XYZ file of C-alpha atoms in Angstrom:
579
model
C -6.892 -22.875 -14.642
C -7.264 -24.095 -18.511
C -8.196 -20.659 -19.466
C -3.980 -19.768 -18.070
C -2.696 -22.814 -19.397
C -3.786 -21.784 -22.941
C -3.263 -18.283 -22.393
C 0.032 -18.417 -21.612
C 1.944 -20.242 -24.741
C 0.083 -17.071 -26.591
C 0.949 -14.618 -24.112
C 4.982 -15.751 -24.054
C 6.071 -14.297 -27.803
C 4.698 -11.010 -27.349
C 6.580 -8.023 -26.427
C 5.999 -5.582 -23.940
C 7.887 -2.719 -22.605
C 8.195 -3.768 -18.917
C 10.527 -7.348 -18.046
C 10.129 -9.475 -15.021
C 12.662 -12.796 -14.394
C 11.152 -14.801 -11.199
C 11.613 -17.862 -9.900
C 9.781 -20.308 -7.503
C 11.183 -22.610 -5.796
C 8.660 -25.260 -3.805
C 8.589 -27.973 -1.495
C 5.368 -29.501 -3.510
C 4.099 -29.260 -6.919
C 2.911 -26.177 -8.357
C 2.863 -26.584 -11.982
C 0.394 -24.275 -13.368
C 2.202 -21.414 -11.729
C 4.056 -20.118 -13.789
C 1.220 -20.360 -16.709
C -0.635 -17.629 -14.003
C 2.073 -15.852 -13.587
C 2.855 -14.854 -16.692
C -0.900 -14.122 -18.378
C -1.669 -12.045 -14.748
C 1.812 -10.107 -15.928
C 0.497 -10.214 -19.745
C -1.992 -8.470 -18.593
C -0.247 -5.883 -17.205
C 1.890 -5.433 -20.378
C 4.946 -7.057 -18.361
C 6.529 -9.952 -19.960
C 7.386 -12.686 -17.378
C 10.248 -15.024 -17.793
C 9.869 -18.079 -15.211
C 11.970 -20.547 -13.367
C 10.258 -23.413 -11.916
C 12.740 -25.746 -9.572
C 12.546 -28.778 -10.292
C 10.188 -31.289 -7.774
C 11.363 -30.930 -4.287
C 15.262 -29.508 -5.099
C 14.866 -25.955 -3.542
C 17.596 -27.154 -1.283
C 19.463 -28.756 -4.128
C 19.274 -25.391 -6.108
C 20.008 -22.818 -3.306
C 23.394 -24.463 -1.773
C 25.062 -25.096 -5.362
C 26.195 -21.653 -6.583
C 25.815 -22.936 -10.131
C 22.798 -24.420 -10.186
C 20.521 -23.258 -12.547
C 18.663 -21.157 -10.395
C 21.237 -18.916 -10.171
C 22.123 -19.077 -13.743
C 18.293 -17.924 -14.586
C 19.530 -15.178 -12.785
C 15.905 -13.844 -11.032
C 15.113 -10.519 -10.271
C 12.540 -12.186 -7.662
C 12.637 -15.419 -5.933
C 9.765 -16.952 -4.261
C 10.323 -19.855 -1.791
C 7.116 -21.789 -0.688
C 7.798 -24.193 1.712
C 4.446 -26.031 3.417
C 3.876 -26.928 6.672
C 3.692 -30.928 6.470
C 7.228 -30.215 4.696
C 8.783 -28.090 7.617
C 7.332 -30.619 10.152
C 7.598 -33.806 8.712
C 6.347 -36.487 11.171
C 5.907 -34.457 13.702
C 2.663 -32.897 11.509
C 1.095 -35.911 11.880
C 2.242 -37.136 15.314
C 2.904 -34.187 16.907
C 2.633 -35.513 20.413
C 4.628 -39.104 19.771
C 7.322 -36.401 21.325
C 7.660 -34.048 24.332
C 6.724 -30.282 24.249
C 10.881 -29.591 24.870
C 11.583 -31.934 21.910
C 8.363 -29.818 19.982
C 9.971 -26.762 20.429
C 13.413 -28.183 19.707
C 12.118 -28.815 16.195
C 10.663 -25.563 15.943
C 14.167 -23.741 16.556
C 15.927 -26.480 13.936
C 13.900 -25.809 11.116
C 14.195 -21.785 11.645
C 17.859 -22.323 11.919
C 18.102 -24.578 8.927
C 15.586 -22.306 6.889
C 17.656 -18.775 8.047
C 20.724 -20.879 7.024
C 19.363 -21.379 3.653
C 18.076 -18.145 2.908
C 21.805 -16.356 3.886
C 23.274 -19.284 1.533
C 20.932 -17.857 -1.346
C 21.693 -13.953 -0.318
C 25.353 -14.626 -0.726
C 25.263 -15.794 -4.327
C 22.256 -13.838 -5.764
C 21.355 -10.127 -5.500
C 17.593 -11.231 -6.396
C 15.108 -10.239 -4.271
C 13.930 -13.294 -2.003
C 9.979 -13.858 -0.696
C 10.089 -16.423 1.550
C 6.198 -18.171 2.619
C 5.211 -18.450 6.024
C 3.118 -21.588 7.392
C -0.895 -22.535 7.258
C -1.985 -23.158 10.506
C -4.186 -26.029 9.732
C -8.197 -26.671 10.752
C -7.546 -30.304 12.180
C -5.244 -31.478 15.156
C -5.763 -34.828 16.564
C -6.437 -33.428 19.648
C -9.164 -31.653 18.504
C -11.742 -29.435 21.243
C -8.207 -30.221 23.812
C -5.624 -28.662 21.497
C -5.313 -25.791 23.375
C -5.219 -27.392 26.441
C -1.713 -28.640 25.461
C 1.374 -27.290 26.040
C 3.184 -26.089 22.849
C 0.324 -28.009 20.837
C 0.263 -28.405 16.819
C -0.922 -24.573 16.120
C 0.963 -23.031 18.661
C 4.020 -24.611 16.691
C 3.019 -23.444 13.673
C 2.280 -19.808 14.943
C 5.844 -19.909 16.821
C 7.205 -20.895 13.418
C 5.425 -18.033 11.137
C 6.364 -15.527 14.521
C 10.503 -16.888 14.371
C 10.735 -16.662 10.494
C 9.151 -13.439 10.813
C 11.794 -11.775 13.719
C 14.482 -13.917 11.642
C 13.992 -12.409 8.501
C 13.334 -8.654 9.849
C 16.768 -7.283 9.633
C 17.763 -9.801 6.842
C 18.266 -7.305 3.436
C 16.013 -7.665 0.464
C 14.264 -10.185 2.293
C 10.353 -10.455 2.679
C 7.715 -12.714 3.702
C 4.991 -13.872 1.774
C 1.762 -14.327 3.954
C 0.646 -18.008 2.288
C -0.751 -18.210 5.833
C -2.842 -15.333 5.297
C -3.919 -16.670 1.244
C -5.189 -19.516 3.122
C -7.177 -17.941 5.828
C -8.677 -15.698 3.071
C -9.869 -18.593 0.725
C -10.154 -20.977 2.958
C -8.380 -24.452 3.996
C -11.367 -26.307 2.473
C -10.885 -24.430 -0.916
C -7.340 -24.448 -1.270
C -6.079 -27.747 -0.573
C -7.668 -30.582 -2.307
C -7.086 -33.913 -0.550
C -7.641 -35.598 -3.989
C -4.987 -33.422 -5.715
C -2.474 -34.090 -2.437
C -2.569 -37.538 -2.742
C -3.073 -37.808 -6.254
C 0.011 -35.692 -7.009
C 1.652 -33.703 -3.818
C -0.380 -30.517 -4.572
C -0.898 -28.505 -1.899
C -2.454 -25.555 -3.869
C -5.636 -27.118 -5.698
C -5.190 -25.827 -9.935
C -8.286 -23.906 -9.041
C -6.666 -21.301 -6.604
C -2.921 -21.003 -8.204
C -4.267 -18.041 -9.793
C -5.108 -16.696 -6.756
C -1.721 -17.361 -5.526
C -0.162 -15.481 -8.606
C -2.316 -12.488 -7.567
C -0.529 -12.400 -4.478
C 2.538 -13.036 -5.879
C 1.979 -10.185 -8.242
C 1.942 -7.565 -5.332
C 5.658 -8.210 -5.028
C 5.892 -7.857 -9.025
C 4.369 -4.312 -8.888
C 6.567 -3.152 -6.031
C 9.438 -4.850 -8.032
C 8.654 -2.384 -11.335
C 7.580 0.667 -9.556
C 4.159 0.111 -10.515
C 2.653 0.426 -7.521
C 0.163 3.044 -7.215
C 0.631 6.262 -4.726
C -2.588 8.032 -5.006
C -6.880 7.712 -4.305
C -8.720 9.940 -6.326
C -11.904 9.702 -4.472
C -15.931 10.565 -5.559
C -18.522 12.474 -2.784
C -21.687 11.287 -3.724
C -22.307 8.009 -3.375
C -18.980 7.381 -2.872
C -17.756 8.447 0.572
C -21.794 9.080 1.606
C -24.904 7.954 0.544
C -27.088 9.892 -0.981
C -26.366 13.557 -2.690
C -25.782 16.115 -0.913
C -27.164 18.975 -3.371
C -30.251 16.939 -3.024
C -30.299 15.417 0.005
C -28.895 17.843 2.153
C -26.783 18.279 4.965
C -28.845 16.120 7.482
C -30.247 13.714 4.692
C -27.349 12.209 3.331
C -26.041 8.954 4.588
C -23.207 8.613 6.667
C -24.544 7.352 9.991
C -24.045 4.465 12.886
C -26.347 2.173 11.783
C -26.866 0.168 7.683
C -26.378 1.536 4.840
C -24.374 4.846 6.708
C -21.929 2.568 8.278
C -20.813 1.127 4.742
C -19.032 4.618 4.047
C -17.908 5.539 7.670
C -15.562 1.824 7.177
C -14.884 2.787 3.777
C -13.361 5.883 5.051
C -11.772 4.342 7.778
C -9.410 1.978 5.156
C -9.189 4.901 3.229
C -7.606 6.521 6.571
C -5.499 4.167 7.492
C -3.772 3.500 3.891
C -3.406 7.562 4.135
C -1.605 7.098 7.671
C 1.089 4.998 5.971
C 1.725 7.180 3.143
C -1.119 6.715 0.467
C -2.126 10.735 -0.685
C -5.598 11.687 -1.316
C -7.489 13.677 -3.854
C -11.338 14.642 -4.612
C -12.698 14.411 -8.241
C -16.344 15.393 -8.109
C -18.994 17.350 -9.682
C -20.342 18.713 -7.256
C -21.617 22.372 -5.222
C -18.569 23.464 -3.583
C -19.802 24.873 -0.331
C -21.963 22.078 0.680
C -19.513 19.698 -0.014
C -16.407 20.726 2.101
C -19.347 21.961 4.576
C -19.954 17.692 5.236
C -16.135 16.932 5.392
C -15.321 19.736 7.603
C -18.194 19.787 9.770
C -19.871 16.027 9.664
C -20.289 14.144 12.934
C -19.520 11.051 11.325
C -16.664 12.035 8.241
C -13.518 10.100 9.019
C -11.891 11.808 6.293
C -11.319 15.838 6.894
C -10.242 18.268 4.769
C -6.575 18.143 5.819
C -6.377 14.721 5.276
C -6.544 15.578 0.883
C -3.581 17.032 -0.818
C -5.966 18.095 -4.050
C -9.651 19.086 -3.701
C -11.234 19.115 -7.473
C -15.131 20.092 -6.095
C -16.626 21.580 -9.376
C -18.692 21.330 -12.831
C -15.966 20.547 -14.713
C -15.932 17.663 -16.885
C -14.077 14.609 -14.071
C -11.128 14.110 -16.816
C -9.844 17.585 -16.781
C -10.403 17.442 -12.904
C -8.235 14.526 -12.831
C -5.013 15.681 -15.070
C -5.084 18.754 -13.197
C -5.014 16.808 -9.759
C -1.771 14.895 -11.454
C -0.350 18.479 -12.278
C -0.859 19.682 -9.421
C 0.512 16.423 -7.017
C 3.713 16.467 -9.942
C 2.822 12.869 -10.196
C 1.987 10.800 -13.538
C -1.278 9.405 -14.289
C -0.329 6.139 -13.581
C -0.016 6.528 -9.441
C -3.978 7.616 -9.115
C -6.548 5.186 -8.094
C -9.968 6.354 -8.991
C -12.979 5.512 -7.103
C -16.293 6.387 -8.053
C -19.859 4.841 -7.920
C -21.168 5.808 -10.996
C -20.348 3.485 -13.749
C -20.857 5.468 -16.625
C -18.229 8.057 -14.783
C -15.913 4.700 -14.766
C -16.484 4.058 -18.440
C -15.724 7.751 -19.622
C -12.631 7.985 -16.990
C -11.365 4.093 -18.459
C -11.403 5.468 -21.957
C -10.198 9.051 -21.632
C -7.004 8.395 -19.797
C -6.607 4.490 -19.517
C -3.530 5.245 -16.873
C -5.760 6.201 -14.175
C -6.577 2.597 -12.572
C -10.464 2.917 -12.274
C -11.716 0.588 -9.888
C -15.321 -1.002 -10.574
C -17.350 -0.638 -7.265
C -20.084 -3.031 -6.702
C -23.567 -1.811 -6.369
C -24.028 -2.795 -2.745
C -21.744 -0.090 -1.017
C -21.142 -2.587 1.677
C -18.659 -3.992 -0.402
C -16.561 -0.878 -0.523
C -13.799 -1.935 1.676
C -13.337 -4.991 0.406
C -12.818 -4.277 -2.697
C -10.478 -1.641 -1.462
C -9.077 -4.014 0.272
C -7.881 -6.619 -2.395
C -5.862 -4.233 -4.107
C -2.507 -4.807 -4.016
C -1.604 -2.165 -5.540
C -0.427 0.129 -2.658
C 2.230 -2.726 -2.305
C 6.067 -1.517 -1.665
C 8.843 -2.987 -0.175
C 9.585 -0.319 2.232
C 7.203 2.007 4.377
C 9.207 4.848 5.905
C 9.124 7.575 7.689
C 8.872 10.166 5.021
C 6.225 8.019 3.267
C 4.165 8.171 6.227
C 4.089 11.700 6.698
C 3.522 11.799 2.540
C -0.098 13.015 2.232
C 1.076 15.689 5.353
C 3.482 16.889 2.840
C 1.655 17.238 0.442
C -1.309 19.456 2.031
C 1.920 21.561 3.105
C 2.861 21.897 -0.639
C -0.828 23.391 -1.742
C 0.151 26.081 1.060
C 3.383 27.011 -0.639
C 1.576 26.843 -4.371
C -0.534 29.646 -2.679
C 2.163 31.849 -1.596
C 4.022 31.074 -4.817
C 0.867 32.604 -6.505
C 0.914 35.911 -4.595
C 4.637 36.764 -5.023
C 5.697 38.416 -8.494
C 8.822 36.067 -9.275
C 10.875 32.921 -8.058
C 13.554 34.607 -6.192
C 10.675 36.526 -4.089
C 9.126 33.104 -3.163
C 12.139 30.935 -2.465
C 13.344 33.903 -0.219
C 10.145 34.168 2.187
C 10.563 29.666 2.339
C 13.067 29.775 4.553
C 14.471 26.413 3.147
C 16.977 24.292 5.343
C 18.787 21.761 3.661
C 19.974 19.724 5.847
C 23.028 17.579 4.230
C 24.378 13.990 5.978
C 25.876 11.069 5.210
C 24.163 7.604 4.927
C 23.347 5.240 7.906
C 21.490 2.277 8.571
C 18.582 4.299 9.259
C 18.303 6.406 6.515
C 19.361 3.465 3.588
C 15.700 2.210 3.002
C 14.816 5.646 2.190
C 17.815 6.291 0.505
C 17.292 3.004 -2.003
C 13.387 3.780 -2.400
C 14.663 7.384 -3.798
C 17.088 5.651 -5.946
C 14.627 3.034 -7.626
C 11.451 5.708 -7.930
C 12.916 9.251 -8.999
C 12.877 10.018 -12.486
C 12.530 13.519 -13.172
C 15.837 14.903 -11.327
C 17.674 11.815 -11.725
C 21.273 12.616 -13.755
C 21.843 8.952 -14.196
C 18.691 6.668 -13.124
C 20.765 4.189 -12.239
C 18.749 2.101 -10.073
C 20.908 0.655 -7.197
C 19.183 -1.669 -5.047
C 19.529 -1.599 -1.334
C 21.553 -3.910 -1.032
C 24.319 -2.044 -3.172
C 23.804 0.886 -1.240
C 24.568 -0.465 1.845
C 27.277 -2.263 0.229
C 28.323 1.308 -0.651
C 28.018 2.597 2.425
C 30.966 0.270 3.931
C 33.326 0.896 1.439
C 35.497 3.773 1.894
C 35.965 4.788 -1.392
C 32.263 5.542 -1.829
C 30.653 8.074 -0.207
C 26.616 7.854 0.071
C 24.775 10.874 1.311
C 21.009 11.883 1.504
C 19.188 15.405 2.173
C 16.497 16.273 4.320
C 14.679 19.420 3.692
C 12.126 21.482 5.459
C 10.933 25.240 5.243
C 8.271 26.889 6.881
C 5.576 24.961 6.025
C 7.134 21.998 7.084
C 9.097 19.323 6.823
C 9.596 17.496 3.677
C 11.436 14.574 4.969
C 14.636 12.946 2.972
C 14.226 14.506 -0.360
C 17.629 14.115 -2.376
C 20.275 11.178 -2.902
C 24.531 11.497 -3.818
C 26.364 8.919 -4.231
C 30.364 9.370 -5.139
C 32.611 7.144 -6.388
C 36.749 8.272 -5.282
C 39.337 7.123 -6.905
C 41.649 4.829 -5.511
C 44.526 7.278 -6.197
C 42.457 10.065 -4.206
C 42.867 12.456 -7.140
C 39.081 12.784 -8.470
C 35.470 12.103 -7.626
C 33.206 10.836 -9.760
C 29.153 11.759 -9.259
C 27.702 8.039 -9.399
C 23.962 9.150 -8.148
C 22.452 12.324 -7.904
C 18.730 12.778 -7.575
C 16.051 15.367 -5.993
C 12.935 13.992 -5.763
C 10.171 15.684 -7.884
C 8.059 17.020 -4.720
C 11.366 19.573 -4.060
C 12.177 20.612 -7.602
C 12.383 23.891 -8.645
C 13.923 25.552 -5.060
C 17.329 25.365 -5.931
C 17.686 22.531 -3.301
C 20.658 20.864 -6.157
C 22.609 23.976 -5.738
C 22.929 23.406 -2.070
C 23.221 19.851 -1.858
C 26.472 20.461 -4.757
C 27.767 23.382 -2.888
C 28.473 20.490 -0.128
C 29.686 17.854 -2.848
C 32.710 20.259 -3.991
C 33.354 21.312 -0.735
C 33.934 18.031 0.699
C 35.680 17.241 -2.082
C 38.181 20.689 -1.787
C 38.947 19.465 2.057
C 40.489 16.139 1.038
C 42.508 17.938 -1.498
C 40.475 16.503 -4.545
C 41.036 18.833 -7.960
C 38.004 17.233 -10.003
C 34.568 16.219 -9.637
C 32.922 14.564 -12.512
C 29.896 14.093 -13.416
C 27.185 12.559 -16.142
C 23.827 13.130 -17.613
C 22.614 10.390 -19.140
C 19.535 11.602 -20.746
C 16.083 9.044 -20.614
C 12.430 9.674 -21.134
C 11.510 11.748 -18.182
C 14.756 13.249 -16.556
C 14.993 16.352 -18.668
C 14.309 18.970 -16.171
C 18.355 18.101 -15.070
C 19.720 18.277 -18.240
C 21.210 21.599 -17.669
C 21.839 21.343 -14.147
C 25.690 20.381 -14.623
C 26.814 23.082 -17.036
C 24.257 25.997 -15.047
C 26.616 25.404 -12.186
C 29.929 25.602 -13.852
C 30.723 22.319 -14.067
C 32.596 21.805 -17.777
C 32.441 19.257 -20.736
C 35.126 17.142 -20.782
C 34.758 13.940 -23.369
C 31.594 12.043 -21.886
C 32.094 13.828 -18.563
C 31.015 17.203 -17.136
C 34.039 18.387 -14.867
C 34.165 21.154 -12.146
C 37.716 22.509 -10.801
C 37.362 22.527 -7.059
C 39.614 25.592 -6.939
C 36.792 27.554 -8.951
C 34.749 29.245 -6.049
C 30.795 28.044 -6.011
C 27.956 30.615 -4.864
C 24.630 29.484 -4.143
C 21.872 31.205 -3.657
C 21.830 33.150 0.175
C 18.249 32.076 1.057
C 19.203 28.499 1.457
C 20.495 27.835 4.923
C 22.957 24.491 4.496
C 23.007 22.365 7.582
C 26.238 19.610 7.269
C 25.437 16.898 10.047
C-alpha cells in the first residue's frame, strides 16, 4: 500500500488523454482508495479525479441534492456498504429476535437501500455500483447454523439475492460483487481484526489495491476500453506439445494432467466466445496439420467455426496480427494476445504495444486463471447481438470471399440480398441502442455519446424520435447494426439529425442510404419541409464525411439540409422493411 500512497501525489499532475471522475461513498474507512485508484488508472494513461465521502455520510451526501457529492459531479459512483453496517445488532445477535422479525429486517434495509439509490438516480446521471454483502466464516451458532430457520448466512444471501432482483431493472445501475472479492482473497486476508478495531477498516491497506482492480473493471467499461477480441497461439498454447513435431496423436490435449490444462483453457475461452468475445489464431505454424487438430480432435473444445480470423502461417506473428485487425475492422487495442512463448510476448509487446499481451505462466495449469482475472472483457451490457458476435463475424469472412470473386461493388451488394429492417426504439432494443451510441466511431456523424439513460429519456418524449436497424443478408443475420436519433421542432416545421451511426461491421453496403431513405420519408408524411443534419468531424469518423452531401442533402451555415419534396433513390438491391 506505501508503494500507492507515494505513487499517487506523482501520478496526480500528469496528463493523459483519457479522464475518469469517481466517487466512493462507504459505510467504513477506506482511505488509501483513492491513492489505488488513481496509480491503477495512471497506469493505464487515464487520469483519475476522486471523491472520497466523508466517514460514514453516504446517507448524508446522497439525500442532499447539493452536497458535494453531487457537485464533484462523478461519472461513476461506487457505494460500499458492509454487512455489520446493514445489520447492525442483529450481526452480532442475530437470534436475540425471531426468524419473522429476521426477515423483517432483511426487507427494511432493501427498502431503505432501493430508496436511497432512486434518491441518488434522480439528482445525478452518474453511473452508480452499488456492493453486495460478505457472507461471513463465523456465526455463533456455528456446526447448527444451518439447522436454523432464516439463520445469519441465509440473511445475508437473501440480502445480496433482493439487492440483486431490486436493482435489475433499475437504469445505469450495477452491482459490485464485494461478496465475491472476499470469497476470492479470503475473509482471513481481507479483514484485519486489528485494523477494525483499531480504526473501522473493513478492507485491511494490504488488499485495497485489490479492491481498485475490481473497481477498475467498471472504469474500462466506463471508457470503452474494454477489450473485444483473443488472439490465440496453437502450440503450447491451446495443446501441449507441437504438432509439426509431435504429431497428430502425440500432442497433448487429453482427459487426464497436463492435457486437461488446455481442454479447461478452451472451455473459458468458449464460454467468453458464447457471450460475445470473437476469436482469432496467430501462429506459425503448418497449415494442414493444424486446422486438421481443431477440426478433427476428440478432445478440441474450440472448432474452426468458433474463429472469425485464422492467421496459420510463416509469417512473422506481427504482420499476422495487423492483418487479423484489418480484417475483423477492429483497432489494435480490442485484441488480447495469448501465447506461451515469451520471447513471442516480448517481440509482440514492443512491435505494437496496443495489442494487450498477456504473460502466461510456465505451468499451463494456470491458464484459466489467469484468463480468468482479466477484467478486461468487462461491459455494462451483454446483448443479444453481442452474443451472436463471433457468429457474425465467421459470416463476414464468407461474404469477404464472395466479395473477392465478383468484379465490382454493385455486383456483390446485388447477390447479398440485404434486408434492412428499420423500427423504432423500445425497451428491448435501448441497451443495444446506447452500447451503439457510446462504442461506434467510424460511421458516427456526431459521436455524441448519449448514455442510456438519455435515450430512454428520449424515447418518452414525443418530440424525439429514436430508431435502430437490424440487418441481415444471406449469410446471416447481423443483429442491430445502425442508430437515428431526431430531434422535431416544437413548431413541427423541421427535423434535426441528433444521432446517426452504422456500426463498422456493416459499412460499405449502402445500409445509410436505406436507413435515410426512411428518415425523409417519415419526415415527408408529417408534412416536415427540412431535415438537418451535422458532421462533426473527430479522429476516426471520416469514412461519413461525405455521406450528407453524396445523398443530396445541402450546406446551409453549420447545417447540411435536404428538401423533403426532392425525391430520394436508393439503391434497388436493398429491400427496406419499416416495422
Amino acid at each position: 500500500m506505501s508503494y500507492f500512497l507515494s505513487r499517487a501525489k506523482s501520478i496526480k499532475d500528469q496528463a493523459f488523454s483519457k479522464n475518469i471522475r469517481v466517487a466512493i461513498l462507504s459505510s467504513f474507512t477506506i482511505n488509501g482508495l483513492e491513492e489505488a485508484l488513481t496509480v491503477k488508472c495512471g497506469e493505464r494513461k487515464i487520469k483519475c479525479a476522486t471523491y472520497l465521502s466523508p466517514y460514514k455520510q453516504y446517507n448524508q451526501d446522497i439525500l442532499n441534492s447539493t452536497s458535494n457529492l453531487y457537485n464533484f459531479s462523478p461519472q461513476l459512483t461506487f457505494l460500499i456498504i458492509d454487512t455489520r453496517s446493514i445489520l447492525s445488532s442483529i450481526f452480532y445477535n442475530p437470534y436475540s429476535v425471531s426468524a419473522s422479525e429476521r426477515r423483517q429486517h432483511v426487507d427494511n434495509s432493501i427498502k431503505e437501500l432501493v430508496n436511497l439509490v432512486k434518491k441518488f438516480r434522480a439528482v445525478s446521471t452518474s453511473k452508480l455500483i452499488v456492493a453486495n454483502f460478505n457472507v461471513p466464516i463465523y456465526t455463533p451458532y456455528g456446526i447448527c447454523e444451518d439447522k436454523t430457520e432464516f439463520g445469519l448466512r441465509e440473511m445475508i444471501s437473501e440480502l445480496n439475492l433482493k439487492l440483486c432482483h431490486s436493482l435489475r431493472d433499475e437504469p445505469s445501475t450495477y452491482i459490485l460483487n464485494f461478496e465475491g472479492f472476499v470469497a476470492k482473497y479470503g475473509e482471513l486476508n481481507v479483514f484485519d481484526y486489528r485494523q477494525f478495531l483499531y480504526g473501522d477498516i473493513k478492507v485491511s491497506l494490504n488488499y485495497l489495491p485489490y479492491l481498485a482492480e475490481e473497481m477498475m473493471g467498471y472504469i474500462k467499461a466506463e471508457l470503452g476500453l474494454n477489450r473485444k477480441c483473443i488472439v490465440l497461439d496453437l502450440d503450447n498454447t491451446l495443446w501441449g506439445g507441437i504438432v509439426g513435431e509431435d504429431g497428430f496423436e502425440g500432442i497433448q490435449l487429453y482427459t487426464h494432467s497436463p492435457g486437461t490444462s488446455f481442454i479447461e483453457f478452451q472451455r473459458v475461452i468458449l464460454a467468453l466466445h458464447e457471450r460475445g468475445i470473437i476469436l482469432a489464431i496467430n501462429s506459425r505454424n503448418n497449415e494442414d496439420e493444424a486446422l486438421r487438430v481443431i477440426r478433427e480432435h476428440p478432445y478440441m473444445v474450440l472448432r474452426e467455426h468458433n474463429f472469425a480470423s485464422i492467421k496459420i502461417n510463416w509469417n512473422d506473428k506481427i504482420s499476422n496480427m495487423k492483418a487479423i485487425a484489418d480484417e475483423l475492422n477492429i483497432g489494435l487495442d480490442s485484441l488480447v494476445f495469448f501465447d506461451d512463448d515469451p520471447i513471442n510476448r516480448e517481440v509482440m509487446s514492443k512491435a505494437l504495444p496496443e495489442v494487450m499481451t498477456i504473460s502466461l505462466p510456465q505451468d499451463p495449469a494456470l491458464y484459466t486463471q489467469t484468463l480468468m482475472d482479466l477484467n478486461d472483457f468487462s461491459t455494462f451490457a451483454i446483448t443479444d447481438e453481442d452474443k451472436k458476435r463471433g457468429q457474425m463475424y465467421v459470416q463476414e469472412r464468407k461474404r469477404s470471399q464472395l466479395e473477392k470473386s465478383v468484379s465490382n461493388l454493385d455486383d456483390f451488394l446485388s447477390q447479398l440480398n440485404i434486408r434492412i429492417n428499420v423500427k423504432k426504439a423500445d425497451p428491448f432494443t435501448i441497451p443495444r441502442i446506447a452500447q451503439l451510441v457510446q462504442k461506434t466511431n467510424q460511421f458516427n456523424l456526431t459521436t455524441v455519446r448519449f448514455q442510456e439513460e438519455d435515450i430512454l429519456n428520449f424515447y418518452k418524449d414525443k418530440n424525439m424520435l429514436v430508431g435502430c436497424v437490424h440487418t441481415a443478408d444471406k449469410f446471416g443475420d447481423n443483429g442491430i447494426t445502425g442508430v437515428f436519433i431526431i430531434k422535431k421542432s416544437p413548431e413541427h416545421s423541421e427535423w434535426t439529425i441528433e444521432e446517426f451511426l452504422l456500426s463498422c461491421r456493416v459499412m460499405g453496403r449502402r445500409i445509410e442510404n436505406g436507413v435515410m431513405q426512411f428518415i425523409l420519408s417519415e419526415a415527408k408524411k408529417e408534412g416536415i419541409k427540412k431535415v438537418k443534419g451535422k458532421y462533426i468531424p473527430t479522429k476516426k469518423n471520416k469514412p461519413c464525411e461525405e455521406f450528407l452531401p453524396s445523398v443530396g442533402f445541402k450546406k446551409e451555415g453549420d447545417d447540411w439540409v435536404y428538401d423533403t419534396d426532392v425525391p430520394f433513390k436508393t439503391a434497388s438491391y436493398l429491400e427496406l422493411i419499416v416495422e
